[in-house]
PDB file of C-alpha atoms in Angstrom:
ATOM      1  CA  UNK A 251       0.000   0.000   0.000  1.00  0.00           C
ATOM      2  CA  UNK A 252       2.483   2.449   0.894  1.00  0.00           C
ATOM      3  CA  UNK A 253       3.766   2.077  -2.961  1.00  0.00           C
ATOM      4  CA  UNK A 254       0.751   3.255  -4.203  1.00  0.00           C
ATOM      5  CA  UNK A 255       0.313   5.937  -2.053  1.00  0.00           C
ATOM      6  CA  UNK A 256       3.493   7.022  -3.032  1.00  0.00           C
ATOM      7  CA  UNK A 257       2.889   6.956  -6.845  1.00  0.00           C
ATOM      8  CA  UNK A 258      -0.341   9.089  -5.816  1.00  0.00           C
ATOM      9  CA  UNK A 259       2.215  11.856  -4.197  1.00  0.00           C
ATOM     10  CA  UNK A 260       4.411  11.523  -7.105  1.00  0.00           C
ATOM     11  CA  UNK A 261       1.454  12.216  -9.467  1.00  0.00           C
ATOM     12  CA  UNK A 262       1.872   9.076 -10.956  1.00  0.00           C
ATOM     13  CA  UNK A 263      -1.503   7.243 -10.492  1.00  0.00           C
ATOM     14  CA  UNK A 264      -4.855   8.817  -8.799  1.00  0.00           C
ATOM     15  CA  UNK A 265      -5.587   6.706  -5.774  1.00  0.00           C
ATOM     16  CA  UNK A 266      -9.157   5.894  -4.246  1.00  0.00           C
ATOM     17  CA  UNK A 267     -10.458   4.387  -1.798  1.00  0.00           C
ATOM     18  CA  UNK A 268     -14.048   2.106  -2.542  1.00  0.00           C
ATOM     19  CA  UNK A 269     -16.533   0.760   0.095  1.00  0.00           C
ATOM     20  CA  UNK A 270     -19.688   0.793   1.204  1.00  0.00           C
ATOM     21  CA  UNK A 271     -21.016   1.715   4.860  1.00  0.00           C
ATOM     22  CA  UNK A 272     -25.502   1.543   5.524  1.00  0.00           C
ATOM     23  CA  UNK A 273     -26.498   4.021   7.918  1.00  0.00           C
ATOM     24  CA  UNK A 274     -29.960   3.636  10.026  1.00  0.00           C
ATOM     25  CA  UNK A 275     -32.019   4.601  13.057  1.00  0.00           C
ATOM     26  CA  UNK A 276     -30.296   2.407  15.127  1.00  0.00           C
ATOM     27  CA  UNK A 277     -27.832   5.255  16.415  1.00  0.00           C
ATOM     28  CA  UNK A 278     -23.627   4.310  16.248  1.00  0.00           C
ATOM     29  CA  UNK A 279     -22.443   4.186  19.722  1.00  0.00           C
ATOM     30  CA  UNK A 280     -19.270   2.570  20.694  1.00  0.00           C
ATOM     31  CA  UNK A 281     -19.492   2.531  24.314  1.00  0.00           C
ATOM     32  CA  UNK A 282     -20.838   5.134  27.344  1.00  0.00           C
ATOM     33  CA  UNK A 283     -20.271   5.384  30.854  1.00  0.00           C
ATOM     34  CA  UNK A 284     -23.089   5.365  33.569  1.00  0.00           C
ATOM     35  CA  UNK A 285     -23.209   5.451  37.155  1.00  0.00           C
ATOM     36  CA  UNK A 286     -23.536   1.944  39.069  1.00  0.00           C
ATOM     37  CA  UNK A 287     -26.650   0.846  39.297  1.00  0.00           C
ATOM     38  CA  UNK A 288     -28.411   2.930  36.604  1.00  0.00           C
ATOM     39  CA  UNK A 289     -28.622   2.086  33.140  1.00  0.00           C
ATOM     40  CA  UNK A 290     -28.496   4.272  29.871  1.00  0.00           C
ATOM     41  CA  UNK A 291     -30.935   3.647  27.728  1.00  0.00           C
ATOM     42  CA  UNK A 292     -31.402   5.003  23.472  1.00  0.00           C
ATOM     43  CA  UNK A 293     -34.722   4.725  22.274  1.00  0.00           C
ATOM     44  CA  UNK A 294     -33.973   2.593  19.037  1.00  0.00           C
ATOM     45  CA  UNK A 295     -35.945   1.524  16.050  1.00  0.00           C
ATOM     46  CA  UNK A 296     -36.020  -0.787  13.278  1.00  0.00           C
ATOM     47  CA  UNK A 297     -35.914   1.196  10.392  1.00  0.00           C
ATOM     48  CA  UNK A 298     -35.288   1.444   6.338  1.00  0.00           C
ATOM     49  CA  UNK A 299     -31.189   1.643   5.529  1.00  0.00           C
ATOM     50  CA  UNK A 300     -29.382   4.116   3.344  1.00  0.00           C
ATOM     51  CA  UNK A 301     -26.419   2.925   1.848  1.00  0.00           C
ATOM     52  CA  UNK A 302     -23.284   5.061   0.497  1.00  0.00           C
ATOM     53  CA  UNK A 303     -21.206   3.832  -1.454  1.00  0.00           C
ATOM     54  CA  UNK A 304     -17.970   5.806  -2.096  1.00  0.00           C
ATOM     55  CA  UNK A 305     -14.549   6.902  -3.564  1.00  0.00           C
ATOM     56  CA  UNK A 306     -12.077   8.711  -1.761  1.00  0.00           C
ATOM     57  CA  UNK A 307      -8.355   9.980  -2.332  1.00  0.00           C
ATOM     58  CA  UNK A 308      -5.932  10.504   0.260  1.00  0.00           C
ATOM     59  CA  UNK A 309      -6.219  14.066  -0.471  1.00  0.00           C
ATOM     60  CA  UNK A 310     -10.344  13.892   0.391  1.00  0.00           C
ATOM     61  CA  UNK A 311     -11.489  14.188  -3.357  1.00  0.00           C
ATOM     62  CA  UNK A 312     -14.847  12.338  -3.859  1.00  0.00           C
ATOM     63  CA  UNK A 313     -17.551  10.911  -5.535  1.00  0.00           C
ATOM     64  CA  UNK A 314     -20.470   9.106  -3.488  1.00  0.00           C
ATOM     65  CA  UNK A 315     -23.612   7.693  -4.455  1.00  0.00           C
ATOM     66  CA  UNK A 316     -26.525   7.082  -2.010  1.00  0.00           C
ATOM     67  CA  UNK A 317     -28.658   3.892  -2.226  1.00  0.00           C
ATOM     68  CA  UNK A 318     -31.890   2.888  -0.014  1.00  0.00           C
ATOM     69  CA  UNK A 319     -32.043  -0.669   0.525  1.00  0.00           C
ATOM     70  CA  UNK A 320     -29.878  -3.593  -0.364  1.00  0.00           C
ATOM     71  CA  UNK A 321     -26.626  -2.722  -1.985  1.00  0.00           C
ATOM     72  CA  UNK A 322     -26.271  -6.043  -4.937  1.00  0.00           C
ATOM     73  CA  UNK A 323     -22.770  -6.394  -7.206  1.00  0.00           C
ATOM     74  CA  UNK A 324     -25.557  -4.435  -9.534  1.00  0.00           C
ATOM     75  CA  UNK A 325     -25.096  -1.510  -7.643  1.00  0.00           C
ATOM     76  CA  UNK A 326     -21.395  -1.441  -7.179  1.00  0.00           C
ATOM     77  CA  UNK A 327     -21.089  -1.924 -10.508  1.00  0.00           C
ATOM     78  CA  UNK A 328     -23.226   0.975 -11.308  1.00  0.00           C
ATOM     79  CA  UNK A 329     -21.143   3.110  -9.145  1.00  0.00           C
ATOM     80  CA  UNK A 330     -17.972   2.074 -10.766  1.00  0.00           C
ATOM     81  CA  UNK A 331     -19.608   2.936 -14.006  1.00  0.00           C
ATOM     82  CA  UNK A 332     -20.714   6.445 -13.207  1.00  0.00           C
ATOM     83  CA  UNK A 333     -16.947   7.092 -11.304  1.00  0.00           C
ATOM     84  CA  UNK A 334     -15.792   5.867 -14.708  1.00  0.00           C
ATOM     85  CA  UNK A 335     -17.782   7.923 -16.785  1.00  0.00           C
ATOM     86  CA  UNK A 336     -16.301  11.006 -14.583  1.00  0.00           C
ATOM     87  CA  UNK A 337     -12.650   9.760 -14.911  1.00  0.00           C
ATOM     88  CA  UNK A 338     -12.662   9.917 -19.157  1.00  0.00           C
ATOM     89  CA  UNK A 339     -11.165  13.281 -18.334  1.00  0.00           C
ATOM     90  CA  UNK A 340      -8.517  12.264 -16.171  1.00  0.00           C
ATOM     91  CA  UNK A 341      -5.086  12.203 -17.661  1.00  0.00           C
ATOM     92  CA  UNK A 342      -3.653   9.112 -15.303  1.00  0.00           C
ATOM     93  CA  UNK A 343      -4.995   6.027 -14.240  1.00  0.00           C
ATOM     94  CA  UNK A 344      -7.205   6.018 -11.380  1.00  0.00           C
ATOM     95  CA  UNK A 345      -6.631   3.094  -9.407  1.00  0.00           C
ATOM     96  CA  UNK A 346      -9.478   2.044  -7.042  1.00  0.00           C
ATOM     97  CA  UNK A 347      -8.565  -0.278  -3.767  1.00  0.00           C
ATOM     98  CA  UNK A 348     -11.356  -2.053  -3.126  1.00  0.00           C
ATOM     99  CA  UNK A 349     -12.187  -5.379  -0.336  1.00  0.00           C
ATOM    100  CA  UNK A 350     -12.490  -8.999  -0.930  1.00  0.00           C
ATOM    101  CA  UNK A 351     -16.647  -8.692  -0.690  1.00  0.00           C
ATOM    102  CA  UNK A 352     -18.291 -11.138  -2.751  1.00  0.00           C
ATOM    103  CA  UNK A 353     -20.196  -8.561  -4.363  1.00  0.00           C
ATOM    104  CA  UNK A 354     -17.007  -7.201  -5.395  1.00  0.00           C
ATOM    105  CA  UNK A 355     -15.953 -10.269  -6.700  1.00  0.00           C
ATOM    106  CA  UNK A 356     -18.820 -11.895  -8.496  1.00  0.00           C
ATOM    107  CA  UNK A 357     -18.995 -12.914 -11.632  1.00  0.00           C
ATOM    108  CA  UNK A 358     -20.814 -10.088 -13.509  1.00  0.00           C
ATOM    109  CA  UNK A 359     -18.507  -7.478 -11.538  1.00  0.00           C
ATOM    110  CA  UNK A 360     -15.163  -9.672 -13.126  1.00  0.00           C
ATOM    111  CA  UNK A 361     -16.895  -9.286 -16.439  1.00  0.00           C
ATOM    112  CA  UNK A 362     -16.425  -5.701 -16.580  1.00  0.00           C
ATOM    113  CA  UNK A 363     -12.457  -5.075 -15.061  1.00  0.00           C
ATOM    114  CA  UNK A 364     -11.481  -4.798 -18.662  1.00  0.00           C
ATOM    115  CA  UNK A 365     -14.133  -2.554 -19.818  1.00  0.00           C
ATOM    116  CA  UNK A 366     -13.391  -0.193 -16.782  1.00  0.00           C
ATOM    117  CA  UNK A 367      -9.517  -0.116 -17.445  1.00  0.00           C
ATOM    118  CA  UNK A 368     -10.221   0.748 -21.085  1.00  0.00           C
ATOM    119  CA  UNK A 369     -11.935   3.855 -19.305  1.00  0.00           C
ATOM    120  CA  UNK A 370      -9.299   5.061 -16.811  1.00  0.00           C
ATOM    121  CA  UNK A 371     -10.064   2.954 -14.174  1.00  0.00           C
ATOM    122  CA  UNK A 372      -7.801   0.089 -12.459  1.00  0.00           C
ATOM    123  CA  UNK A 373      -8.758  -2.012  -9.520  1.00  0.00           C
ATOM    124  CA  UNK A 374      -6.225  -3.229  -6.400  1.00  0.00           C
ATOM    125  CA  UNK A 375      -7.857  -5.597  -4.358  1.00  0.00           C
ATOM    126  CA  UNK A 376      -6.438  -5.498  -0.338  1.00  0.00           C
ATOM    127  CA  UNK A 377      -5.618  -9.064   1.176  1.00  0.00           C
ATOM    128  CA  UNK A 378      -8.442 -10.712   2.675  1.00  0.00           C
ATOM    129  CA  UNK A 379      -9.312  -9.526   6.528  1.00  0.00           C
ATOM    130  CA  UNK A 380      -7.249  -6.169   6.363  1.00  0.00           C
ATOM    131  CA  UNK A 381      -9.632  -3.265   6.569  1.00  0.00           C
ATOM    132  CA  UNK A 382      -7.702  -1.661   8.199  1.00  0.00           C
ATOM    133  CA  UNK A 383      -5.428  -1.056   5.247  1.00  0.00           C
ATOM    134  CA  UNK A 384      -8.521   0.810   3.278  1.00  0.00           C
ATOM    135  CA  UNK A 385      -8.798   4.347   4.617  1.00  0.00           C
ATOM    136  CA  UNK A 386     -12.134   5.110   3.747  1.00  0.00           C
ATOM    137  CA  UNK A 387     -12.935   2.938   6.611  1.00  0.00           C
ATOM    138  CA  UNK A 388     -11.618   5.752   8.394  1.00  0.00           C
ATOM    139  CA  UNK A 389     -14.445   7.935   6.900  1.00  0.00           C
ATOM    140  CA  UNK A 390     -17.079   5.805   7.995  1.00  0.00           C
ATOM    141  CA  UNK A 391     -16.592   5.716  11.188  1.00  0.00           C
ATOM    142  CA  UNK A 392     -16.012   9.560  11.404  1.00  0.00           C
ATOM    143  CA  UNK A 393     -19.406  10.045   9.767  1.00  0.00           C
ATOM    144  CA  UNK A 394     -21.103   7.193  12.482  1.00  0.00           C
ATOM    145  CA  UNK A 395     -18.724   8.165  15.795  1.00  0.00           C
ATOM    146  CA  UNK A 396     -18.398  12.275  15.202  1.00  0.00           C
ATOM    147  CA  UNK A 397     -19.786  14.014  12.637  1.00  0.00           C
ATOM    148  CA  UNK A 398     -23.768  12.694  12.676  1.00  0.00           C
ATOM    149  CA  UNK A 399     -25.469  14.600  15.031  1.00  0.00           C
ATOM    150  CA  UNK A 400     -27.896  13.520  17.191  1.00  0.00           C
ATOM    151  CA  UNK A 401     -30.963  14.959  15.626  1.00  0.00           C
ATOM    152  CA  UNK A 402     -30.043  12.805  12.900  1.00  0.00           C
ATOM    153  CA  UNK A 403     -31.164  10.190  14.356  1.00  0.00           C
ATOM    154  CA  UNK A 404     -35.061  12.008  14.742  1.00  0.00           C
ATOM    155  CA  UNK A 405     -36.454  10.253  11.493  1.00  0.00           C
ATOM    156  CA  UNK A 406     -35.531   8.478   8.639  1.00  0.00           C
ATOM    157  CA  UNK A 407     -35.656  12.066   6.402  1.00  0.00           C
ATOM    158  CA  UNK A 408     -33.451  13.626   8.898  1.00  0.00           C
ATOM    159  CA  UNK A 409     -30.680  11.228   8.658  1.00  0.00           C
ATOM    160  CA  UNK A 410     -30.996  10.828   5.081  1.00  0.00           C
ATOM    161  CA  UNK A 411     -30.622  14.495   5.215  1.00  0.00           C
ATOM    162  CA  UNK A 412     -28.019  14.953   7.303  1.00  0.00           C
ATOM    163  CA  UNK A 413     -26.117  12.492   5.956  1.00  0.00           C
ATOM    164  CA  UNK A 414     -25.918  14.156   2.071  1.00  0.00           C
ATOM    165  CA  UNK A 415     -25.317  17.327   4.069  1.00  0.00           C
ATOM    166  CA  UNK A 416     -22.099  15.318   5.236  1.00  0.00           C
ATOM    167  CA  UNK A 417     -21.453  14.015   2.199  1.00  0.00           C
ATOM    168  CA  UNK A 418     -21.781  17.299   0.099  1.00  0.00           C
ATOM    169  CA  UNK A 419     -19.387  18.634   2.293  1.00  0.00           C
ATOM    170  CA  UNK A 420     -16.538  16.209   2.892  1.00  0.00           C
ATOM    171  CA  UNK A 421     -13.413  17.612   1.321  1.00  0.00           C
ATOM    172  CA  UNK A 422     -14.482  21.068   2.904  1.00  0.00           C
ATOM    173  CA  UNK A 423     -16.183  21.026   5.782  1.00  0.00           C
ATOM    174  CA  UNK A 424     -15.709  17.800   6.809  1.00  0.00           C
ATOM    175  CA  UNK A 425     -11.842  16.678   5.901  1.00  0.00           C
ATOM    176  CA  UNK A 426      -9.778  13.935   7.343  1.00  0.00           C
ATOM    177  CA  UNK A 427      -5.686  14.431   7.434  1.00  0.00           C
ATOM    178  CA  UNK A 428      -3.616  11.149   6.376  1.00  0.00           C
ATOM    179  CA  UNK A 429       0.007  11.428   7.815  1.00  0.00           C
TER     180      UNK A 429
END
């Protein structure tokens, strides 16, 4: 990995980031203290699931797409069409570092590798069980841990909402430094 982030410094190659993260009612909290003998309670529902499925560069550049429900090898490979559709422009390869999901390896996302490096696009797959080696990762859990507030979490519209607000605004607003 740390060979392909350096042919991103050197200009070399554009790196991104791809996975997917579902967001929901059910509010993200890793842990909270109480007092002995009381307990902390969050009022939690079963509710729909958006999913976002993203892109992201070391240097916070972007592209997400938003999807309610289940997220299929359909749909990734509808997002990797649309981020290659953007990339005809790009002058360098843009080389996407993706997981070992099975909707990222199926048989109808193999099918199109060679249609999507014709377009700009390369794919890096990590080794099996090593998330931590894909940064967006990272992003997830700042959008679930810190940047959602909790009013997000009053209705499904509001966290929809919220979220694209997020979203929108990454790269801005919302930026995460990689040292």
């Amino acid at each position: 990995m740390t060979t392909l982030r350096q042919g991103h410094v050197q200009g070399v190659i554009e790196l991104f980031y791809f996975d997917q993260s579902g967001f929901s009612l059910t509010p993200a909290i890793p842990y909270a203290w109480q007092q002995r003998g009381k307990t902390l309670a969050l009022p939690s529902v079963a509710s729909p699931r958006v999913n976002v499925l993203g892109f992201m560069s070391p240097t916070n550049q972007s592209h997400f797409q938003t999807v309610t429900g289940t997220v299929t090898s359909t749909t990734v490979i509808a997002a990797l069409d649309a981020f290659a559709a953007q990339t005809a422009q790009a002058r360098k390869l843009r080389l996407v570092v993706l997981d070992n999901a099975p909707i990222h390896t199926s048989h109808a996302f193999q099918v199109r590798i060679l249609d999507w490096f014709r377009q700009g696009v390369g794919l890096h797959w990590l080794p099996p069980y090593s998330p931590e080696l894909n940064l967006i990762e990272i992003l997830w859990r700042k959008i679930k841990y810190e940047w959602l507030p909790p009013r997000a979490y009053l209705s499904f519209d509001h966290l929809k909402s919220e979220l694209q607000t997020i979203l929108d605004q990454f790269g801005s607003k919302y930026k995460i430094t990689f040292e």
